[in-house]
Amino acid sequence: MRSLCLNGYCKPSEYEVLEILTPQIISPNQVLIKVHAASLNPGEIAIASGSFRAFMSTPFPIRLGYDVSGTVIATGAAVTGFSAGDEVFSCLPWEYRGSSISEYVLAPDSSLAYKPKNLTHIEAAALPLVSITAVHTLQRVKGGVAGKTALITSGLGGVGSVTCQLAKNVYGAANIITTVSTSKVPKVEQTLGKGVVDQVIDYQKTDILKAISHRSIHFVIDTTGTGFQLPLLSKSNSTFVTISGLPSGKNAKESIPGVSLFVVLLLDALHLISRLQAWLYGVKYESVLDKANGTLLTRIASWAEEEKLRPVVGTVIPFETQALRDACTMIASNKGGFGKVVVKIL
Ligand SMILES: NC(=O)c1ccc[n+]([C@@H]2O[C@H](COP(=O)([O-])OP(=O)(O)OC[C@H]3O[C@@H](n4cnc5c(N)ncnc54)[C@H](OP(=O)(O)O)[C@@H]3O)[C@@H](O)[C@H]2O)c1
């Protein structure tokens, strides 16, 4: 089968789609999926470039792809919830990553959910990792989200676009403020739906620290890693949740199998520094590291079917080396993206 497969750490401009063996079920809880669509995430591109090699070992060849939507081809002997022909989607757990930018992929049944009936495979593939991450960030908000004023950065990025929708439509936030680049300002309402975002700040023209009254925000969800001054805006006793900083050692231990004790302790020490900085403003600092979860994905599918959550598919690319190189170079630059880049595999 064809798969995006790298023989060593490299830049996106060196990526290749290669011919490799089709995976076979080897454990009773596994499901073999024919991939229809898969989406790209910045984290996997950073791992493939070697950015995290000090923290985690990556077996070679490196393969990319955490998110998948497709059809079940075969199931292991212990799988009861899914059978051949079912349309499913998944965020693969760490030990199965990445491999969804491929014609076939194996996943444990615990990471799967039925694809939302109202979505195409392209749309469904845009949801898993960013939605799971969004839910985990919102669950970290001290005292809950309902009725509160939130700053959620990058409202048209992969995670930001989903977090804004879930915060308003599912968790009941009262006011959402977001940041986007100049050309995206007019696109926020048409993309996320009327009333989801209450205030859009053009971060390229406006200093966010001047645009928002200090001490007015109940919680911040930082998706850009640029938020170290944002606690200034937060009310005391509020929460600052980041997905872009380093995870805590506890997060890493829960999500990454085999992470070393040294790395766990180092991450906890670094995390403590960020927590202390936020504490000086009276703000609780939290970080999130995504973790595959089929049960949560089933809830996410129902929110999509109830139209509380729209996937934001910015670009659909063919399953070809040059298209993947170009898309991943853009994602790695952290500029210019719109929602998710989805690879059409079938
Ligand atoms: N911890 C976790 O579990 C987890 C999970 C998912 C993602 N992440 C990380 O979270 C980050 C975001 O992920 P993503 O999937 O949302 O990325 P993405 O879809 O590539 O979105 C990034 C977008 O952020 C915008 N941006 C850049 N600088 C900005 C700024 N200063 N203010 C506001 N927006 C800015 C850019 O849009 P413009 O060009 O329009 O500015 C860019 O397109 C990445 O670092 C990723 O690795 C972590």
Short mmCIF file of C-alpha atoms and ligand atoms in Angstrom, two decimals:
data_model
loop_
_atom_site.label_atom_id
_atom_site.label_comp_id
_atom_site.label_asym_id
_atom_site.label_seq_id
_atom_site.Cartn_x
_atom_site.Cartn_y
_atom_site.Cartn_z
CA MET A 1 0.00 0.00 0.00
CA ARG A 2 1.04 3.67 -0.31
CA SER A 3 1.97 5.55 2.87
CA LEU A 4 3.67 8.81 3.84
CA CYS A 5 6.79 7.28 5.26
CA LEU A 6 10.08 8.91 6.32
CA ASN A 7 13.37 7.09 6.83
CA GLY A 8 14.67 9.69 9.31
CA TYR A 9 13.93 13.08 10.83
CA CYS A 10 13.40 15.51 7.97
CA LYS A 11 11.70 18.69 6.76
CA PRO A 12 8.37 18.52 4.90
CA SER A 13 10.21 19.34 1.65
CA GLU A 14 11.85 15.90 1.90
CA TYR A 15 8.67 13.88 2.51
CA GLU A 16 7.95 10.89 0.25
CA VAL A 17 4.92 8.68 -0.33
CA LEU A 18 6.38 5.14 -0.41
CA GLU A 19 5.11 1.65 -1.13
CA ILE A 20 5.07 -0.45 2.10
CA LEU A 21 3.38 -3.64 3.31
CA THR A 22 -0.33 -3.41 4.15
CA PRO A 23 -0.76 -3.86 7.95
CA GLN A 24 -2.34 -7.05 9.27
CA ILE A 25 -4.37 -7.50 12.44
CA ILE A 26 -2.11 -8.95 15.14
CA SER A 27 -4.07 -8.22 18.34
CA PRO A 28 -7.65 -9.23 19.15
CA ASN A 29 -8.78 -5.64 19.80
CA GLN A 30 -7.53 -4.24 16.48
CA VAL A 31 -9.54 -3.03 13.51
CA LEU A 32 -8.18 -2.69 9.96
CA ILE A 33 -9.53 0.41 8.23
CA LYS A 34 -9.51 1.34 4.55
CA VAL A 35 -8.66 5.03 4.75
CA HIS A 36 -10.89 7.45 2.83
CA ALA A 37 -9.47 10.65 4.30
CA ALA A 38 -6.89 11.71 6.89
CA SER A 39 -6.02 15.12 8.27
CA LEU A 40 -2.68 16.71 9.14
CA ASN A 41 -1.66 18.17 12.49
CA PRO A 42 1.28 20.48 13.31
CA GLY A 43 2.44 18.18 16.13
CA GLU A 44 3.19 15.24 13.85
CA ILE A 45 5.18 17.45 11.49
CA ALA A 46 7.20 18.76 14.45
CA ILE A 47 7.86 15.18 15.63
CA ALA A 48 8.94 14.16 12.11
CA SER A 49 11.39 17.08 12.02
CA GLY A 50 13.00 15.85 15.24
CA SER A 51 11.86 18.79 17.38
CA PHE A 52 10.97 16.52 20.31
CA ARG A 53 13.81 14.03 20.02
CA ALA A 54 15.20 15.09 23.41
CA PHE A 55 11.90 14.14 25.05
CA MET A 56 10.73 11.07 23.17
CA SER A 57 12.18 8.44 20.88
CA THR A 58 10.49 7.97 17.52
CA PRO A 59 10.87 4.62 15.80
CA PHE A 60 11.98 4.76 12.14
CA PRO A 61 10.56 4.78 9.59
CA ILE A 62 8.48 7.72 10.83
CA ARG A 63 4.96 7.68 9.48
CA LEU A 64 2.49 10.53 9.62
CA GLY A 65 -1.20 10.81 10.35
CA TYR A 66 -3.18 10.73 13.59
CA ASP A 67 -6.67 11.43 12.25
CA VAL A 68 -8.59 9.08 9.99
CA SER A 69 -12.02 8.47 8.53
CA GLY A 70 -12.72 5.29 6.58
CA THR A 71 -14.40 1.90 6.29
CA VAL A 72 -13.75 -1.13 8.50
CA ILE A 73 -12.23 -3.97 6.44
CA ALA A 74 -11.56 -6.57 9.16
CA THR A 75 -11.75 -6.88 12.93
CA GLY A 76 -9.79 -8.80 15.60
CA ALA A 77 -11.42 -11.67 17.49
CA ALA A 78 -12.28 -9.56 20.57
CA VAL A 79 -13.88 -6.65 18.71
CA THR A 80 -17.64 -6.55 19.29
CA GLY A 81 -18.65 -2.94 18.59
CA PHE A 82 -17.57 -2.70 14.93
CA SER A 83 -17.72 -4.95 11.89
CA ALA A 84 -16.64 -4.96 8.25
CA GLY A 85 -18.37 -2.25 6.25
CA ASP A 86 -18.89 0.17 9.17
CA GLU A 87 -17.93 3.78 8.51
CA VAL A 88 -15.73 4.98 11.37
CA PHE A 89 -13.40 7.78 12.36
CA SER A 90 -10.59 7.91 14.89
CA CYS A 91 -7.77 9.83 16.51
CA LEU A 92 -5.11 7.15 16.74
CA PRO A 93 -3.47 6.58 20.15
CA TRP A 94 0.25 7.38 20.45
CA GLU A 95 1.44 3.83 19.95
CA TYR A 96 -0.43 3.65 16.58
CA ARG A 97 0.69 7.09 15.35
CA GLY A 98 1.23 8.20 12.78
CA SER A 99 0.02 6.03 10.07
CA SER A 100 -3.25 7.36 8.75
CA ILE A 101 -1.70 9.08 5.71
CA SER A 102 -1.86 5.62 4.15
CA GLU A 103 -4.27 3.49 2.18
CA TYR A 104 -4.91 1.21 5.20
CA VAL A 105 -4.43 1.72 8.92
CA LEU A 106 -4.76 -0.34 12.09
CA ALA A 107 -6.49 1.13 15.13
CA PRO A 108 -7.55 -0.29 18.49
CA ASP A 109 -11.34 -0.49 18.77
CA SER A 110 -11.18 1.75 21.89
CA SER A 111 -10.13 4.72 19.70
CA LEU A 112 -12.97 4.37 17.15
CA ALA A 113 -16.41 5.92 16.81
CA TYR A 114 -19.01 5.72 14.07
CA LYS A 115 -18.55 8.50 11.55
CA PRO A 116 -21.21 11.22 12.00
CA LYS A 117 -23.98 10.42 9.51
CA ASN A 118 -24.24 14.00 8.24
CA LEU A 119 -20.54 14.33 7.42
CA THR A 120 -18.45 13.12 4.49
CA HIS A 121 -15.22 11.24 5.21
CA ILE A 122 -13.29 14.41 4.32
CA GLU A 123 -15.25 16.39 6.92
CA ALA A 124 -15.08 13.66 9.57
CA ALA A 125 -11.30 13.32 9.20
CA ALA A 126 -10.97 17.00 10.14
CA LEU A 127 -12.46 16.49 13.61
CA PRO A 128 -10.88 13.85 15.87
CA LEU A 129 -7.63 15.23 17.33
CA VAL A 130 -8.65 18.89 17.41
CA SER A 131 -12.06 18.10 18.94
CA ILE A 132 -10.65 15.80 21.61
CA THR A 133 -8.06 18.47 22.43
CA ALA A 134 -10.78 21.16 22.56
CA VAL A 135 -12.89 19.13 25.00
CA HIS A 136 -9.88 18.47 27.24
CA THR A 137 -9.02 22.19 27.35
CA LEU A 138 -12.60 23.17 28.21
CA GLN A 139 -12.78 20.49 30.91
CA ARG A 140 -9.76 22.09 32.60
CA VAL A 141 -11.54 25.41 33.19
CA LYS A 142 -11.94 25.81 36.92
CA GLY A 143 -15.62 26.01 37.89
CA GLY A 144 -16.82 25.16 34.36
CA VAL A 145 -17.34 27.20 31.20
CA ALA A 146 -21.07 28.07 31.38
CA GLY A 147 -21.91 31.76 31.52
CA LYS A 148 -18.27 32.88 31.34
CA THR A 149 -16.24 35.20 29.09
CA ALA A 150 -13.46 33.41 27.22
CA LEU A 151 -10.47 34.38 25.12
CA ILE A 152 -9.77 31.55 22.66
CA THR A 153 -6.86 32.39 20.35
CA SER A 154 -6.72 31.60 16.62
CA GLY A 155 -10.45 31.12 16.03
CA LEU A 156 -9.93 29.78 12.51
CA GLY A 157 -7.01 27.46 13.34
CA GLY A 158 -7.60 23.72 13.66
CA VAL A 159 -8.04 23.60 17.44
CA GLY A 160 -9.30 27.19 17.87
CA SER A 161 -12.18 26.78 15.39
CA VAL A 162 -13.51 23.74 17.23
CA THR A 163 -12.88 25.12 20.72
CA CYS A 164 -14.87 28.30 19.98
CA GLN A 165 -17.84 26.25 18.73
CA LEU A 166 -17.85 23.76 21.60
CA ALA A 167 -17.34 26.47 24.23
CA LYS A 168 -20.44 28.35 22.99
CA ASN A 169 -22.70 25.64 21.57
CA VAL A 170 -22.04 22.76 23.97
CA TYR A 171 -20.50 24.15 27.17
CA GLY A 172 -22.57 27.38 27.30
CA ALA A 173 -19.89 30.12 27.41
CA ALA A 174 -21.52 33.56 27.47
CA ASN A 175 -18.95 35.56 25.46
CA ILE A 176 -16.16 34.43 23.22
CA ILE A 177 -13.34 36.65 22.04
CA THR A 178 -10.95 35.31 19.41
CA THR A 179 -7.90 36.41 17.44
CA VAL A 180 -7.26 35.94 13.71
CA SER A 181 -5.02 37.48 11.05
CA THR A 182 -6.34 40.38 8.95
CA SER A 183 -7.64 38.46 5.93
CA LYS A 184 -9.61 36.07 8.13
CA VAL A 185 -11.59 38.67 10.10
CA PRO A 186 -14.60 38.63 7.71
CA LYS A 187 -14.61 34.82 7.59
CA VAL A 188 -15.16 34.09 11.28
CA GLU A 189 -18.95 34.34 11.38
CA GLN A 190 -19.61 32.55 8.08
CA THR A 191 -17.26 29.72 9.09
CA LEU A 192 -18.20 29.14 12.73
CA GLY A 193 -21.83 30.25 12.57
CA LYS A 194 -23.69 33.32 13.74
CA GLY A 195 -23.26 34.17 17.41
CA VAL A 196 -20.45 31.74 18.17
CA VAL A 197 -17.81 34.45 18.46
CA ASP A 198 -18.76 37.77 20.09
CA GLN A 199 -15.57 39.74 19.41
CA VAL A 200 -12.95 39.19 16.72
CA ILE A 201 -9.53 40.80 17.20
CA ASP A 202 -7.18 41.23 14.23
CA TYR A 203 -3.97 40.29 16.03
CA GLN A 204 -1.83 41.69 13.19
CA LYS A 205 -3.23 45.21 13.56
CA THR A 206 -4.28 45.35 17.19
CA ASP A 207 -2.40 44.79 20.42
CA ILE A 208 -4.57 42.26 22.19
CA LEU A 209 -3.41 43.59 25.57
CA LYS A 210 -4.97 46.95 24.61
CA ALA A 211 -8.09 45.60 22.91
CA ILE A 212 -9.36 43.72 25.96
CA SER A 213 -9.86 45.24 29.40
CA HIS A 214 -7.42 43.84 31.88
CA ARG A 215 -8.88 41.47 34.45
CA SER A 216 -12.04 40.93 32.38
CA ILE A 217 -11.57 37.36 31.11
CA HIS A 218 -12.77 34.27 33.01
CA PHE A 219 -10.61 31.82 31.08
CA VAL A 220 -8.06 31.79 28.28
CA ILE A 221 -7.49 28.91 25.86
CA ASP A 222 -4.09 29.54 24.28
CA THR A 223 -3.65 27.67 21.00
CA THR A 224 -0.73 29.67 19.65
CA GLY A 225 1.95 29.58 22.33
CA THR A 226 2.07 33.37 22.26
CA GLY A 227 0.03 33.76 25.38
CA PHE A 228 2.57 34.35 28.12
CA GLN A 229 1.22 37.86 28.78
CA LEU A 230 -2.42 36.88 28.50
CA PRO A 231 -2.88 36.17 32.22
CA LEU A 232 -2.79 40.00 32.54
CA LEU A 233 -6.24 39.98 30.95
CA SER A 234 -7.66 37.36 33.27
CA LYS A 235 -9.75 37.83 36.35
CA SER A 236 -8.13 36.50 39.48
CA ASN A 237 -9.06 32.91 40.24
CA SER A 238 -9.47 32.21 36.50
CA THR A 239 -7.84 29.53 34.34
CA PHE A 240 -5.25 29.76 31.58
CA VAL A 241 -5.13 26.57 29.50
CA THR A 242 -2.44 26.12 26.87
CA ILE A 243 -2.03 23.44 24.22
CA SER A 244 1.11 24.96 22.76
CA GLY A 245 3.42 24.97 25.75
CA LEU A 246 5.21 21.85 26.92
CA PRO A 247 2.85 19.36 28.57
CA SER A 248 3.22 18.56 32.25
CA GLY A 249 5.00 15.35 33.18
CA LYS A 250 1.65 13.97 34.35
CA ASN A 251 0.06 14.69 30.94
CA ALA A 252 3.01 13.10 29.15
CA LYS A 253 2.84 10.00 31.35
CA GLU A 254 -0.90 9.58 30.68
CA SER A 255 -0.63 10.06 26.90
CA ILE A 256 2.78 8.77 25.75
CA PRO A 257 3.55 5.11 26.50
CA GLY A 258 7.12 4.51 27.64
CA VAL A 259 7.99 8.15 28.38
CA SER A 260 11.03 8.13 30.71
CA LEU A 261 10.95 9.18 34.36
CA PHE A 262 13.66 11.78 33.60
CA VAL A 263 11.43 13.41 30.97
CA VAL A 264 8.40 13.31 33.28
CA LEU A 265 10.36 15.06 36.06
CA LEU A 266 11.88 17.61 33.64
CA LEU A 267 8.47 18.48 32.19
CA ASP A 268 6.99 18.81 35.67
CA ALA A 269 9.81 21.18 36.67
CA LEU A 270 9.27 23.36 33.57
CA HIS A 271 5.53 23.25 34.12
CA LEU A 272 6.00 24.45 37.68
CA ILE A 273 7.76 27.60 36.40
CA SER A 274 4.77 28.42 34.14
CA ARG A 275 2.35 27.69 36.98
CA LEU A 276 4.23 30.04 39.29
CA GLN A 277 4.26 32.82 36.64
CA ALA A 278 0.48 32.53 36.21
CA TRP A 279 -0.02 32.27 39.98
CA LEU A 280 1.56 35.73 40.35
CA TYR A 281 -1.50 37.03 38.47
CA GLY A 282 -3.83 34.86 40.54
CA VAL A 283 -4.41 32.61 37.53
CA LYS A 284 -4.41 28.81 37.44
CA TYR A 285 -2.13 27.47 34.66
CA GLU A 286 -3.07 24.23 32.92
CA SER A 287 -1.70 22.41 29.89
CA VAL A 288 -3.25 19.69 27.79
CA LEU A 289 -1.83 16.82 25.77
CA ASP A 290 -4.36 15.04 23.60
CA LYS A 291 -5.25 11.41 24.29
CA ALA A 292 -7.23 9.13 21.97
CA ASN A 293 -10.67 8.27 23.30
CA GLY A 294 -13.38 6.51 21.27
CA THR A 295 -16.06 7.19 23.90
CA LEU A 296 -15.40 10.93 23.75
CA LEU A 297 -15.29 10.75 19.95
CA THR A 298 -18.80 9.25 19.99
CA ARG A 299 -20.01 12.33 21.92
CA ILE A 300 -18.19 14.57 19.44
CA ALA A 301 -19.95 12.73 16.58
CA SER A 302 -23.33 13.41 18.20
CA TRP A 303 -22.52 17.13 18.55
CA ALA A 304 -21.69 17.18 14.83
CA GLU A 305 -24.99 15.44 14.02
CA GLU A 306 -26.85 17.96 16.21
CA GLU A 307 -25.05 20.72 14.24
CA LYS A 308 -23.41 22.13 17.35
CA LEU A 309 -20.02 21.50 15.74
CA ARG A 310 -19.01 22.08 12.10
CA PRO A 311 -15.72 20.72 10.82
CA VAL A 312 -13.65 23.50 9.27
CA VAL A 313 -11.99 22.02 6.20
CA GLY A 314 -9.71 24.67 4.74
CA THR A 315 -7.94 22.64 2.07
CA VAL A 316 -8.34 19.18 0.56
CA ILE A 317 -5.17 17.82 -1.05
CA PRO A 318 -4.54 14.70 -3.14
CA PHE A 319 -2.50 11.83 -1.72
CA GLU A 320 0.66 12.82 -3.60
CA THR A 321 4.20 13.60 -2.47
CA GLN A 322 4.39 17.19 -3.75
CA ALA A 323 0.95 18.16 -2.40
CA LEU A 324 1.90 16.74 1.02
CA ARG A 325 5.26 18.55 0.98
CA ASP A 326 3.59 21.90 0.20
CA ALA A 327 0.76 21.50 2.75
CA CYS A 328 3.07 20.35 5.56
CA THR A 329 5.53 23.20 4.84
CA MET A 330 2.67 25.67 5.24
CA ILE A 331 1.41 24.01 8.46
CA ALA A 332 4.94 23.94 9.93
CA SER A 333 5.25 27.70 9.30
CA ASN A 334 2.26 28.29 11.65
CA LYS A 335 1.00 30.94 9.22
CA GLY A 336 -1.71 31.07 6.61
CA GLY A 337 -3.64 27.97 7.58
CA PHE A 338 -7.43 27.91 7.66
CA GLY A 339 -9.12 25.13 9.62
CA LYS A 340 -7.76 21.72 8.69
CA VAL A 341 -5.81 20.36 5.75
CA VAL A 342 -7.38 17.03 4.78
CA VAL A 343 -5.75 14.43 2.53
CA LYS A 344 -8.18 12.66 0.20
CA ILE A 345 -6.87 9.11 0.14
CA LEU A 346 -9.71 7.26 -1.63
N1 LIG B 1 -1.34 19.77 23.35
C1 LIG B 1 -2.09 19.14 22.47
O1 LIG B 1 -2.68 18.13 22.77
C2 LIG B 1 -2.23 19.73 21.10
C3 LIG B 1 -3.22 19.25 20.24
C4 LIG B 1 -3.36 19.85 19.00
C5 LIG B 1 -2.50 20.88 18.63
N2 LIG B 1 -1.53 21.28 19.48
C6 LIG B 1 -0.62 22.39 19.13
O2 LIG B 1 -1.41 23.58 19.15
C7 LIG B 1 -0.99 24.48 18.14
C8 LIG B 1 -2.17 24.84 17.24
O3 LIG B 1 -2.63 23.66 16.60
P1 LIG B 1 -3.68 23.77 15.40
O4 LIG B 1 -3.95 22.38 14.95
O5 LIG B 1 -4.81 24.63 15.79
O6 LIG B 1 -2.78 24.55 14.34
P2 LIG B 1 -3.20 25.19 12.94
O7 LIG B 1 -4.50 24.66 12.49
O8 LIG B 1 -2.03 25.07 12.05
O9 LIG B 1 -3.47 26.71 13.31
C9 LIG B 1 -2.45 27.56 13.55
C10 LIG B 1 -2.95 28.94 13.14
O10 LIG B 1 -2.63 29.85 14.18
C11 LIG B 1 -2.66 31.14 13.61
N3 LIG B 1 -1.73 32.00 14.33
C12 LIG B 1 -0.39 32.04 14.24
N4 LIG B 1 0.10 32.96 15.09
C13 LIG B 1 -0.96 33.51 15.73
C14 LIG B 1 -1.12 34.52 16.72
N5 LIG B 1 -0.07 35.16 17.24
N6 LIG B 1 -2.36 34.81 17.15
C15 LIG B 1 -3.45 34.19 16.65
N7 LIG B 1 -3.37 33.22 15.70
C16 LIG B 1 -2.14 32.89 15.25
C17 LIG B 1 -2.25 30.99 12.15
O11 LIG B 1 -3.23 31.60 11.34
P3 LIG B 1 -2.88 33.02 10.64
O12 LIG B 1 -1.84 32.77 9.59
O13 LIG B 1 -4.16 33.51 10.11
O14 LIG B 1 -2.36 33.87 11.75
C18 LIG B 1 -2.26 29.48 11.91
O15 LIG B 1 -2.93 29.13 10.75
C19 LIG B 1 0.16 23.78 17.44
O16 LIG B 1 1.36 24.22 18.04
C20 LIG B 1 -0.06 22.31 17.74
O17 LIG B 1 1.11 21.56 17.70
C21 LIG B 1 -1.37 20.73 20.71
#
